Coordinates of C-alpha atoms and ligand atoms in Angstrom, one line a residue:
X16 CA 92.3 46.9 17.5
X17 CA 91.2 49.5 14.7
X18 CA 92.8 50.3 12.1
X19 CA 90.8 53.0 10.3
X20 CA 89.4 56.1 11.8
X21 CA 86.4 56.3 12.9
X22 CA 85.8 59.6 11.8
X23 CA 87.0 60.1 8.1
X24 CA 87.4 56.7 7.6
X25 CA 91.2 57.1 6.9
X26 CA 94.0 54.1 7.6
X27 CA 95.5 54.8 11.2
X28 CA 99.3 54.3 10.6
X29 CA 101.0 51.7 12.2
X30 CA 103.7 51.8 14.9
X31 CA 107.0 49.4 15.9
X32 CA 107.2 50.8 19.3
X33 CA 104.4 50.8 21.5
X34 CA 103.6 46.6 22.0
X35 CA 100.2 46.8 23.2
X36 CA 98.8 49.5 21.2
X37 CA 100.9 49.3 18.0
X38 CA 98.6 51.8 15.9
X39 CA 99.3 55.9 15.3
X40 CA 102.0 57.9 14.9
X41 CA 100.6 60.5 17.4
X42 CA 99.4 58.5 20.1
X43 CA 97.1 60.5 23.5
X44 CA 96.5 59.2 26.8
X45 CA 96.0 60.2 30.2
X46 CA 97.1 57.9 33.2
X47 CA 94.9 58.9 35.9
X48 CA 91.3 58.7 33.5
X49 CA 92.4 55.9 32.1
X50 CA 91.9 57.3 28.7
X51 CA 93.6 56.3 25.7
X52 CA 93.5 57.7 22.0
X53 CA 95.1 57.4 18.5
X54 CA 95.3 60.6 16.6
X55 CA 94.0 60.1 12.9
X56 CA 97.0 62.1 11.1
X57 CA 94.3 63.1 8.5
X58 CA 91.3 64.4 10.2
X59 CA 93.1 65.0 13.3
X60 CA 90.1 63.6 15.8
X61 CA 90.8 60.9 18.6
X62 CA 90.1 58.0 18.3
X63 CA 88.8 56.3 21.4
X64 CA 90.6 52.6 22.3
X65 CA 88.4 49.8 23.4
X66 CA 88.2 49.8 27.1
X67 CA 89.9 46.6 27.8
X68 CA 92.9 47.2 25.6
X69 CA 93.8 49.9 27.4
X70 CA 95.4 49.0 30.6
X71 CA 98.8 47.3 29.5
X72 CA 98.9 49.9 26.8
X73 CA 99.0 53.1 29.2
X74 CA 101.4 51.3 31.5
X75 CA 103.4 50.3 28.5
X76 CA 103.4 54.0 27.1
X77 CA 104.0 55.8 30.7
X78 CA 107.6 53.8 30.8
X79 CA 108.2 54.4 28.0
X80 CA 107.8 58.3 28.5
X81 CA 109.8 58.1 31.4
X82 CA 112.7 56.0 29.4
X83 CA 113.0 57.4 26.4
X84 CA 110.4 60.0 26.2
X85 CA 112.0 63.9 25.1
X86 CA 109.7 66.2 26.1
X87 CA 109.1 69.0 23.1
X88 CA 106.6 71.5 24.6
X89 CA 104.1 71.5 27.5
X90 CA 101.9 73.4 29.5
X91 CA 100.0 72.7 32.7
X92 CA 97.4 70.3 31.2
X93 CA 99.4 68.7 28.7
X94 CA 102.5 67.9 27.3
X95 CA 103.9 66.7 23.7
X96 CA 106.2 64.0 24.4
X97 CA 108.6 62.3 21.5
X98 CA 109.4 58.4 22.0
X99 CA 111.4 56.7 19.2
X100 CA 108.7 56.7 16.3
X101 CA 105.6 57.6 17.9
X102 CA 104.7 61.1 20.0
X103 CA 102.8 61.0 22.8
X104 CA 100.3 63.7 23.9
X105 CA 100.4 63.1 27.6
X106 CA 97.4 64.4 29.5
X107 CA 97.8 65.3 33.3
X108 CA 99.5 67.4 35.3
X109 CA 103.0 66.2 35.4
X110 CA 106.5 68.3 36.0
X111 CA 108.5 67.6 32.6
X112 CA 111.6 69.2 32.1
X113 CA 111.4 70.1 28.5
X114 CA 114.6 69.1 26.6
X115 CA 113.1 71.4 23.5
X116 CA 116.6 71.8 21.8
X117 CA 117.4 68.1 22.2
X118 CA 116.0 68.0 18.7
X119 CA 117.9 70.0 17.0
X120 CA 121.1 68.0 18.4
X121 CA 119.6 65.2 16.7
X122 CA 119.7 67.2 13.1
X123 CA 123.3 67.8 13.7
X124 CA 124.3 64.6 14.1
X125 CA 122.4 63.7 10.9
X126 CA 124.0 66.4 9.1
X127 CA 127.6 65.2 10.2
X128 CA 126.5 61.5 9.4
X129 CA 125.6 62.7 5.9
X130 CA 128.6 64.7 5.3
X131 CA 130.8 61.4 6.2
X132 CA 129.0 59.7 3.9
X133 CA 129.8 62.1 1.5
X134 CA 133.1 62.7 2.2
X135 CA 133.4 58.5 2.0
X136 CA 132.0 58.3 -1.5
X137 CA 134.4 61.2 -2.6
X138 CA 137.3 60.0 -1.4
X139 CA 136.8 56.4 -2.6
X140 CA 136.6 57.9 -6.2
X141 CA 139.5 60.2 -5.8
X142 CA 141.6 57.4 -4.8
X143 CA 140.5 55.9 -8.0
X144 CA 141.6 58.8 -10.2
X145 CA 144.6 59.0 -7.9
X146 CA 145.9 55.9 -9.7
X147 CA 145.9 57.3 -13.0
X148 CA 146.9 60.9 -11.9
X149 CA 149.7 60.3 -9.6
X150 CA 147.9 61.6 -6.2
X151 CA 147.9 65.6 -7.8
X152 CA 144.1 65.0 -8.1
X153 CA 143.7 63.9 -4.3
X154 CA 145.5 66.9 -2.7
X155 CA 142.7 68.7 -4.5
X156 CA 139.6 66.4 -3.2
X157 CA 138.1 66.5 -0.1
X158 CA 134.5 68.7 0.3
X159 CA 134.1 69.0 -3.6
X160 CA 130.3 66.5 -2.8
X161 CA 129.7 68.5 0.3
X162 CA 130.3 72.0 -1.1
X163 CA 128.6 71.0 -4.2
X164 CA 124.7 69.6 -2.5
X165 CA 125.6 72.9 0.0
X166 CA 125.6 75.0 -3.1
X167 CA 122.8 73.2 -4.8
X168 CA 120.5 74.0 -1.4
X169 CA 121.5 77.7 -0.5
X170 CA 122.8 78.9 -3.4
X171 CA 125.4 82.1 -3.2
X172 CA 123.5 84.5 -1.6
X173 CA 122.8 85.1 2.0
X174 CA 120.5 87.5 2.1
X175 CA 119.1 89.6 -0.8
X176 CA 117.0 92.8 -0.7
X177 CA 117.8 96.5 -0.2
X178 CA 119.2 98.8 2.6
X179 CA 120.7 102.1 2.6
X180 CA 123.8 103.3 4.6
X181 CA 122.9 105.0 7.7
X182 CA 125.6 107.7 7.2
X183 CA 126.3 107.7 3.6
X184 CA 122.7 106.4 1.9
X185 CA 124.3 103.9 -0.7
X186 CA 122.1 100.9 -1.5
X187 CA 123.1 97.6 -0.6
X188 CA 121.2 94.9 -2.3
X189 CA 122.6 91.6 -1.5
X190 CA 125.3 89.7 1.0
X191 CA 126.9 86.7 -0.2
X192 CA 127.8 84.1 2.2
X193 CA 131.0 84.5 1.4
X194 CA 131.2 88.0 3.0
X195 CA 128.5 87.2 5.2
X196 CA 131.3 86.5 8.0
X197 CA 132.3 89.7 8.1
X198 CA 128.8 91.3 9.7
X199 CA 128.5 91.9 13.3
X200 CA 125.8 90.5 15.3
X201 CA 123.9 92.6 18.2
X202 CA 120.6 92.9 19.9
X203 CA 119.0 95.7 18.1
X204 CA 117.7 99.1 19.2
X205 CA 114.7 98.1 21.3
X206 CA 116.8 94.9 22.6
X207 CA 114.1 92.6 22.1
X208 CA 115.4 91.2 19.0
X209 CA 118.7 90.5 16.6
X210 CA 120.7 93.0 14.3
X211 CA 123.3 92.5 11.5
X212 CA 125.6 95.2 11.0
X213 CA 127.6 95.4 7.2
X214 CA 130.1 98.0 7.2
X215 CA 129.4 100.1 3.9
X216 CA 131.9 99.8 1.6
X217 CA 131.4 103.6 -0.2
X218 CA 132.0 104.8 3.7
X219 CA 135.0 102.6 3.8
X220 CA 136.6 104.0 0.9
X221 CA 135.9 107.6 2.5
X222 CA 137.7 106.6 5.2
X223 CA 134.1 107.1 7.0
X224 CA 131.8 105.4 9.6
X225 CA 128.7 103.9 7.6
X226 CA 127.1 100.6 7.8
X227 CA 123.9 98.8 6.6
X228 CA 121.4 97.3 8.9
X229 CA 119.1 94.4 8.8
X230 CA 116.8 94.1 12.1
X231 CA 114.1 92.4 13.5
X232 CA 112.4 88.8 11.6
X233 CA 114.9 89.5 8.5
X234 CA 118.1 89.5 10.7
X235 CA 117.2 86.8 12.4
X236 CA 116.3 84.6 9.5
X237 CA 119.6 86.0 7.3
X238 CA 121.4 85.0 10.8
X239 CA 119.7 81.2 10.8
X240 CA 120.8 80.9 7.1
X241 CA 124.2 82.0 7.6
X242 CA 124.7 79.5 10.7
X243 CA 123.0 76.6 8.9
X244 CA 125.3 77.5 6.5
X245 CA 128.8 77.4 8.0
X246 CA 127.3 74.3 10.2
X247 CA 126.5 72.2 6.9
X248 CA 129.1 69.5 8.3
X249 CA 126.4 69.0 11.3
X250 CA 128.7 68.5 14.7
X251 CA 129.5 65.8 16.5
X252 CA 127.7 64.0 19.5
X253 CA 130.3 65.1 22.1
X254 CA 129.6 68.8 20.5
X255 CA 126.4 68.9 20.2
X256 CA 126.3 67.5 23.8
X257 CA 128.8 70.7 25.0
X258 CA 126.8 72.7 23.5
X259 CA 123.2 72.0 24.9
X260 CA 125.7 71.7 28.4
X261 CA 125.8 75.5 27.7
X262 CA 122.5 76.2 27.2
X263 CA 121.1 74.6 29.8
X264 CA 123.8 76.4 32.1
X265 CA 122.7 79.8 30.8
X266 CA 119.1 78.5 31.2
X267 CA 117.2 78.7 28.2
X268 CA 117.6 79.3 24.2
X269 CA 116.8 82.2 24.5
X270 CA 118.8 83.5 27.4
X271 CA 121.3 82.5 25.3
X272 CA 120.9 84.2 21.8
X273 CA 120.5 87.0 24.5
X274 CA 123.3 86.7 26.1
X275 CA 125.7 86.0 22.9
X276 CA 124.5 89.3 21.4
X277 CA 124.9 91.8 24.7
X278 CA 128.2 92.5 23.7
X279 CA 128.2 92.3 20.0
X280 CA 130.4 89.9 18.0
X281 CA 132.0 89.3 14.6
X282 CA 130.3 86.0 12.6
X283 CA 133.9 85.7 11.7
X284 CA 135.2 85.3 15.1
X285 CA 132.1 83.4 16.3
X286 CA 132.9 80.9 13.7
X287 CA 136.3 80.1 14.7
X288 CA 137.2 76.8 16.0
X289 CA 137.7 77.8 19.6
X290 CA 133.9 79.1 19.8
X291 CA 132.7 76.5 17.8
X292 CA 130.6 75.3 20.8
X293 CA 129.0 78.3 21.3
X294 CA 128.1 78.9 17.5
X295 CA 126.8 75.7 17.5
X296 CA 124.6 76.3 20.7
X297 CA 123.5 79.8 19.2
X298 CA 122.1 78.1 15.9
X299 CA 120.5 75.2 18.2
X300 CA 118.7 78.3 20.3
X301 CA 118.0 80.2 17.1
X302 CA 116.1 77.3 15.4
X303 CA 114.5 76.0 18.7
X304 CA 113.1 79.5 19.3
X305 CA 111.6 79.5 15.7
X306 CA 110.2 75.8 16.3
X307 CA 109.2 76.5 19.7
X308 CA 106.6 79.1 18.8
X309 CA 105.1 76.4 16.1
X310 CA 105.1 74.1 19.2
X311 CA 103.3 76.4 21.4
X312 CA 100.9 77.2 18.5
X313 CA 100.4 73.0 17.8
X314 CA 99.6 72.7 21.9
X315 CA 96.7 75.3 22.5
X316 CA 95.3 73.3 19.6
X317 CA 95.8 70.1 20.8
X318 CA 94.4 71.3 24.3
X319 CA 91.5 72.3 22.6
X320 CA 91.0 69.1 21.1
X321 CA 91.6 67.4 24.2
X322 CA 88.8 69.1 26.2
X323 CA 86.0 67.7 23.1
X324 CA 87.7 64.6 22.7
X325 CA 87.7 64.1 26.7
X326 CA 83.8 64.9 26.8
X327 CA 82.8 62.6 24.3
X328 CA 84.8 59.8 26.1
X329 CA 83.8 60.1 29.1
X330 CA 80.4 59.8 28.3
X331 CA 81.5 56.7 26.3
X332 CA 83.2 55.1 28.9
X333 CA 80.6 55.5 31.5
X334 CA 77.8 54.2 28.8
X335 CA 80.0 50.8 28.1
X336 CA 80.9 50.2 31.7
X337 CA 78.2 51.4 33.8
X338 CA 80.2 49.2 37.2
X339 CA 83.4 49.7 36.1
X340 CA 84.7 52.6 37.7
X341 CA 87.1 53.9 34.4
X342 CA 89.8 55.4 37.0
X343 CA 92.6 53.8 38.3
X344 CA 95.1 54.8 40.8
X345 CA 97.6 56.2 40.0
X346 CA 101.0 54.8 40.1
Ligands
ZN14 ZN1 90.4 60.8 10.7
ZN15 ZN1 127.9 104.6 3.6

């Protein structure tokens, strides 16, 4: 088996998962050629796999597709596949239901499992000083670690920038999370995208109508900010699973954002703890949407290399084994 790539010469990583072909990180294959490649994670060429370790290997890497395989992103020729530690570009025509925000579920959890970690340490030390204080110090403990690495990673600001009132002109400059609750989320004027709505606060005074307005990529990333934000805790399992429930009921991430902003709605009231299944199933369709596009950007390119990759090995293949016919049937 090799272990460097054949085309810059760099180490192949290793794998724990795939038995018979225990080498990449990104491994490609396509059942019905016969064809089986590890991705070089520097150069990103193919590289080729002897012919006669092959056979086990695509077998081996088919079920395990099939058993623990999430599909990320595919089109017709090809699909990107993630299986414990290794992904799998999967060549063929195959219908796979893509469970794209399956991923994001899995940074939830890892969130919550951090926060419990946190919330573990803290306590054991406040129990500590709890000896020496009486207990006062306990009633006070409880998210100081958690609210302290949340403020060390965002900061106090939620969005930062400049836009004037629509009636009165006023400049606002930035939103702080803390306030951030209080905008409204709606599809904006064209209705292809999000819009966050701040009610102005000159306007207010002057017993007025007057709000700012943030639209388009900036909305949508202020909205992703404020959501990772007030989800720092992660969810749990059973959450995460209600919420991808609802998502795939409405159909797709994007239906959903969709549908969630139709009607407008308070952050406030979308964080409140009977629609916390939806919030969390809005920030899992507002980062899959985002990742998505990188996904669909990563697969033309990997088609692409597929097609050169698939030339040069063909011609390989029928060199080495000129009575070997290099297709088997399929399964
Ligand atoms: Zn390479
Ligand atoms: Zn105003």
């Amino acid at each position: 088996m090799f272990q460097h790539c054949i085309f810059c010469h760099g180490k192949l990583p290793a794998n724990d998962s795939v038995e018979h072909f225990p080498v990449g990180r990104r491994i490609a294959y396509d059942p019905h050629r016969g064809r089986l490649w590890a991705v070089c994670p520097s150069c990103t060429r193919w590289n080729l796999a002897p012919f006669e370790d092959r056979w086990e290997a695509l077998e081996e890497l088919e079920r395990a597709r099939r058993d623990r395989g999430r599909v990320l992103s595919s089109t017709d020729n090809i699909a990107l596949v993630q299986a414990n530690d290794v992904e799998l570009v999967r060549v063929g025509k195959a219908r796979l239901t893509e469970e794209a925000w399956w991923r994001y579920g899995q940074e939830m959890l890892r969130r919550r499992s951090r926060h419990r970690v946190l919330r573990w340490t803290e306590t054991a030390a406040l129990v500590g000083a709890s000896v020496t204080t009486g207990g006062l110090l306990y009633m006070f403990g409880g998210n100081i670690l958690n609210n302290a690495v949340r403020y060390q990673k965002f900061g106090p600001v939620a969005w930062q920038g400049e836009t004037a009132c629509i009636t009165c002109g006023a400049l606002l400059q930035q939103i702080s999370f803390r306030r951030s609750k209080f905008m409204h989320l709606t599809r904006d004027n064209a209705g292809t995208g999000l819009a966050l709505h701040m009610r102005c606060g000159y306007c207010r005074s002057e017993r007025r109508v007057g709000e700012h307005q943030l639209e388009g990529i900036v909305a949508e990333h202020v909205l992703r900010r404020v959501m990772t934000y007030h989800h720092f805790h992660g969810a749990s399992e059973s959450r995460v699973r209600a919420a991808t429930d609802y998502i795939d009921r409405i159909g797709s991430p994007d239906a959903l954002a969709r549908d969630m902003t139709r009607a407008g709605l308070r952050l406030d009231h979308l964080f409140s703890s009977e629609r916390r299944t939806h919030a969390i199933a809005l920030e899992i369709a507002l980062n899959e949407d985002a990742e998505r596009r990188l996904l669909e950007m990563e697969l033309a390119e990997l088609e692409t290399r597929w097609r050169q990759e698939e030339e040069i090995a063909a011609i390989a293949d029928s060199l080495l084994t000129p009575s070997l016919d290099p297709i088997r049937p399929h399964e």
